[in-house]
PDB file of C-alpha atoms in Angstrom:
ATOM      1  CA  MET A 816      73.614  35.704 124.554  1.00 45.00           C
ATOM      2  CA  SER A 817      76.006  34.291 127.078  1.00 46.00           C
ATOM      3  CA  THR A 818      79.555  33.458 126.924  1.00 48.00           C
ATOM      4  CA  LEU A 819      80.723  31.917 123.577  1.00 49.00           C
ATOM      5  CA  LEU A 820      81.908  28.324 123.883  1.00 46.00           C
ATOM      6  CA  LEU A 821      84.114  26.719 121.067  1.00 45.00           C
ATOM      7  CA  ASN A 822      81.384  24.365 120.195  1.00 46.00           C
ATOM      8  CA  ASP A 823      78.800  27.161 119.754  1.00 50.00           C
ATOM      9  CA  ILE A 824      80.688  28.047 116.485  1.00 48.00           C
ATOM     10  CA  GLU A 825      79.040  25.053 114.747  1.00 45.00           C
ATOM     11  CA  HIS A 826      75.559  26.674 115.241  1.00 57.00           C
ATOM     12  CA  THR A 827      76.259  30.298 114.099  1.00 77.00           C
ATOM     13  CA  THR A 828      75.216  31.580 110.867  1.00 83.00           C
ATOM     14  CA  THR A 829      78.669  33.116 110.465  1.00 85.00           C
ATOM     15  CA  ALA A 830      80.410  29.927 110.792  1.00 84.00           C
ATOM     16  CA  LYS A 831      78.161  28.373 108.194  1.00 87.00           C
ATOM     17  CA  ILE A 832      78.955  31.134 105.770  1.00 88.00           C
ATOM     18  CA  ALA A 833      82.588  30.882 106.496  1.00 87.00           C
ATOM     19  CA  PHE A 834      82.627  27.148 106.103  1.00 89.00           C
ATOM     20  CA  TRP A 835      80.589  27.221 102.755  1.00 91.00           C
ATOM     21  CA  SER A 836      82.724  30.120 101.355  1.00 90.00           C
ATOM     22  CA  PHE A 837      85.882  28.140 102.180  1.00 90.00           C
ATOM     23  CA  LEU A 838      84.449  24.867 100.620  1.00 93.00           C
ATOM     24  CA  ILE A 839      83.245  26.314  97.463  1.00 93.00           C
ATOM     25  CA  GLY A 840      86.558  28.259  96.963  1.00 90.00           C
ATOM     26  CA  THR A 841      88.360  25.031  97.599  1.00 91.00           C
ATOM     27  CA  ALA A 842      86.123  23.364  95.078  1.00 94.00           C
ATOM     28  CA  PHE A 843      86.939  26.063  92.433  1.00 91.00           C
ATOM     29  CA  LEU A 844      90.712  25.800  92.966  1.00 88.00           C
ATOM     30  CA  ILE A 845      90.659  21.798  92.587  1.00 91.00           C
ATOM     31  CA  SER A 846      88.432  21.884  89.772  1.00 92.00           C
ATOM     32  CA  SER A 847      90.794  24.508  88.001  1.00 87.00           C
ATOM     33  CA  TYR A 848      93.710  21.945  88.307  1.00 86.00           C
ATOM     34  CA  ILE A 849      91.653  18.953  87.373  1.00 91.00           C
ATOM     35  CA  PHE A 850      90.288  20.700  84.130  1.00 90.00           C
ATOM     36  CA  PRO A 851      93.137  23.094  83.170  1.00 85.00           C
ATOM     37  CA  ASN A 852      91.755  24.129  79.957  1.00 86.00           C
ATOM     38  CA  CYS A 853      88.076  24.779  81.132  1.00 88.00           C
ATOM     39  CA  GLU A 854      87.730  28.669  81.081  1.00 88.00           C
ATOM     40  CA  GLU A 855      84.175  28.307  82.422  1.00 91.00           C
ATOM     41  CA  ILE A 856      85.820  27.160  85.846  1.00 89.00           C
ATOM     42  CA  ILE A 857      88.226  30.056  85.802  1.00 85.00           C
ATOM     43  CA  ILE A 858      85.646  32.663  85.173  1.00 89.00           C
ATOM     44  CA  GLY A 859      83.287  31.079  87.540  1.00 91.00           C
ATOM     45  CA  GLY A 860      85.914  31.135  90.186  1.00 88.00           C
ATOM     46  CA  LEU A 861      86.683  34.739  89.596  1.00 87.00           C
ATOM     47  CA  ILE A 862      83.031  35.678  89.732  1.00 91.00           C
ATOM     48  CA  TYR A 863      82.765  33.557  92.970  1.00 90.00           C
ATOM     49  CA  ILE A 864      85.847  35.547  94.496  1.00 88.00           C
ATOM     50  CA  ILE A 865      84.127  38.866  93.759  1.00 88.00           C
ATOM     51  CA  ALA A 866      80.849  37.620  95.224  1.00 90.00           C
ATOM     52  CA  ALA A 867      82.360  35.952  98.343  1.00 89.00           C
ATOM     53  CA  PHE A 868      84.436  39.198  98.898  1.00 87.00           C
ATOM     54  CA  ILE A 869      80.986  41.368  98.717  1.00 90.00           C
ATOM     55  CA  ILE A 870      79.035  39.089 100.958  1.00 89.00           C
ATOM     56  CA  ASN A 871      81.692  38.309 103.428  1.00 88.00           C
ATOM     57  CA  GLY A 872      82.749  42.048 103.502  1.00 89.00           C
ATOM     58  CA  PHE A 873      79.212  43.048 104.261  1.00 91.00           C
ATOM     59  CA  ILE A 874      78.928  40.555 107.120  1.00 90.00           C
ATOM     60  CA  ALA A 875      82.304  41.475 108.544  1.00 91.00           C
ATOM     61  CA  PHE A 876      81.228  45.078 108.403  1.00 92.00           C
ATOM     62  CA  ALA A 877      77.928  44.473 110.211  1.00 91.00           C
ATOM     63  CA  LEU A 878      79.821  42.183 112.777  1.00 90.00           C
ATOM     64  CA  PHE A 879      82.187  44.964 113.431  1.00 93.00           C
ATOM     65  CA  ILE A 880      79.340  47.481 113.863  1.00 92.00           C
ATOM     66  CA  TYR A 881      77.803  45.147 116.298  1.00 90.00           C
ATOM     67  CA  PHE A 882      81.097  44.719 118.027  1.00 92.00           C
ATOM     68  CA  LEU A 883      81.451  48.415 118.606  1.00 93.00           C
ATOM     69  CA  ILE A 884      77.883  48.842 119.742  1.00 92.00           C
ATOM     70  CA  SER A 885      77.189  45.848 122.088  1.00 87.00           C
ATOM     71  CA  THR A 886      79.531  46.219 125.073  1.00 86.00           C
ATOM     72  CA  ASN A 887      78.141  43.019 126.807  1.00 90.00           C
ATOM     73  CA  GLU A 888      78.620  40.769 123.734  1.00 88.00           C
ATOM     74  CA  ARG A 889      82.033  41.981 122.456  1.00 90.00           C
ATOM     75  CA  ALA A 890      83.507  38.622 122.824  1.00 90.00           C
ATOM     76  CA  TYR A 891      80.831  36.875 120.992  1.00 88.00           C
ATOM     77  CA  TYR A 892      80.876  39.310 117.971  1.00 90.00           C
ATOM     78  CA  GLY A 893      84.633  39.682 117.935  1.00 91.00           C
ATOM     79  CA  PHE A 894      84.918  35.810 117.684  1.00 90.00           C
ATOM     80  CA  GLN A 895      82.370  35.845 114.895  1.00 90.00           C
ATOM     81  CA  LEU A 896      84.203  38.528 113.135  1.00 91.00           C
ATOM     82  CA  LEU A 897      87.469  36.598 113.154  1.00 91.00           C
ATOM     83  CA  VAL A 898      85.725  33.465 112.042  1.00 89.00           C
ATOM     84  CA  ILE A 899      84.536  35.471 108.916  1.00 90.00           C
ATOM     85  CA  LEU A 900      88.055  37.227 108.495  1.00 90.00           C
ATOM     86  CA  ILE A 901      90.017  33.920 108.479  1.00 89.00           C
ATOM     87  CA  ASN A 902      88.694  33.610 104.812  1.00 86.00           C
ATOM     88  CA  ILE A 903      90.745  36.473 103.592  1.00 86.00           C
ATOM     89  CA  PRO A 904      94.142  34.954 103.985  1.00 88.00           C
ATOM     90  CA  ILE A 905      93.013  31.704 102.632  1.00 87.00           C
ATOM     91  CA  ALA A 906      91.551  33.488  99.526  1.00 85.00           C
ATOM     92  CA  ILE A 907      94.758  35.326  98.960  1.00 86.00           C
ATOM     93  CA  LEU A 908      96.802  31.954  99.228  1.00 87.00           C
ATOM     94  CA  TYR A 909      94.398  30.342  96.764  1.00 84.00           C
ATOM     95  CA  ILE A 910      94.733  33.173  94.231  1.00 84.00           C
ATOM     96  CA  PHE A 911      98.324  33.274  94.725  1.00 86.00           C
ATOM     97  CA  THR A 912      98.892  29.583  94.138  1.00 82.00           C
ATOM     98  CA  PHE A 913      96.384  29.667  91.182  1.00 79.00           C
ATOM     99  CA  PHE A 914      98.245  32.380  89.311  1.00 79.00           C
ATOM    100  CA  TYR A 915     101.608  30.968  90.330  1.00 79.00           C
ATOM    101  CA  PHE A 916     101.112  27.430  89.192  1.00 73.00           C
ATOM    102  CA  LYS A 917      99.000  28.349  86.032  1.00 69.00           C
ATOM    103  CA  LYS A 918     101.539  30.891  84.835  1.00 57.00           C
ATOM    104  CA  LEU A 919      98.733  33.256  83.710  1.00 52.00           C
TER     105      LEU A 919
END
């Protein structure tokens, strides 16, 4: 692979996973505020957080291994790793706001 361009992020699997992970997490957060008494949304959101953590963690680990092994493509794999890892602070913020405003 050649040098990573910023528009290349639109075409990577990593970017798609990060985007959908963010979008689904946002949908669960908004749904929990629209339907505050719906326990299914809260339970589904918690299950989603666990599943997303496992899937994104596995992908981040694999990208980190590729980053260490591939000396010619470090910029590419490092950038892809950052794309996946950007969801971590977003998820923490969502969890914090959910528990802060729900007073659970």
